[in-house]
Amino acid sequence: MQRLFSRVVVAGVALALVLMAVSSVALAQSYHRSNLVSNLTGKAKHTDALLKNPWGLAYGPGVPFWVSDEASGYSTLYDGAGNPQSLQVVIPPKSGTGPGTPTGIVYNGSQEFKIRNWASVFLFATFDGTISGWSMFNPSAALIGVTQARAVYTGLAITHKTTGNFLYAADAANNRVDMYDGSFNLVKSFTDSTIPAGFAPFGVQNIGGKLYVSYASTSGGTGGYIDIFKADGTFVKRFAHGAPLNQPWGFAVAPANFGPLSNTLLVSNNTKTGTINGLNLTTGKFVDTVKNSLGKPIF
């Protein structure tokens, strides 16, 4: 499990590298990267010292982007232009006090996942196996709703229903996804037992009511797998495996106006020269890599 605990702080990484489709008469459609905010001065349009190893990003209707900063132990907020917002939220460790190691983050639009009778608006996972919730009960800090012994949570996903929602936490240390109900009760754990040894789930995302789970090498090796599960944890199918996957973690479905990669599943490779690759959302086949106007991959 060396890969899990060798936390490489991504200094200078921008919040949400904004990829904008641009067209030209002379050039095929391409993409442009804008560095919006960094923890290092001069690396982006804005600077925020707390933005260290930004791990997860989530947003809800009419609210800023929330980022979980694993190396600082905070969640920091930004508008669409990367301007830091005044609210800075401490995400606690298992002890319940001080900054922890936040990883996955999701927005909760329901009245479930209550802590001290307040519904959590944003939920955070941590490296030491906690899930915390933020509400206006305590705006400056999230409160712990789950503590799972020996778990290492690296990603979160959530269903979006009026009631009866579930929360899913990727546990890379135990090679499983833990499923919680709206009262933070552990419902079940599930995984794909056919994944080769040495791979574990790091990312999980709810896409169209199905759970997409990415498996990466725990030693930092190449390759990877993406599986699809039903909301109840039942295995559906292997979506993709092998190249170009290389430490696959993050997912996003590209909108219909996103140039050559419109309507694809964008998958980020979590390496120092990691690329973002578009996969056909139906077949899982590789479509292309996000590239600039020179046809070079954007890292």
GROMACS .gro file of C-alpha atoms in nm, residues 21-22 29 255-262:
model
   11
   21ALA     CA    1  -1.347   2.417  -2.662
   22VAL     CA    2  -1.226   2.667  -2.923
   29GLN     CA    3  -1.113   2.210  -3.258
  255PRO     CA    4  -2.135   1.845  -2.214
  256ALA     CA    5  -2.280   1.836  -2.565
  257ASN     CA    6  -2.089   2.151  -2.668
  258PHE     CA    7  -1.743   2.034  -2.561
  259GLY     CA    8  -1.588   2.003  -2.905
  260PRO     CA    9  -1.449   1.669  -3.027
  261LEU     CA   10  -1.499   1.509  -2.686
  262SER     CA   11  -1.862   1.613  -2.643
   0.00000   0.00000   0.00000
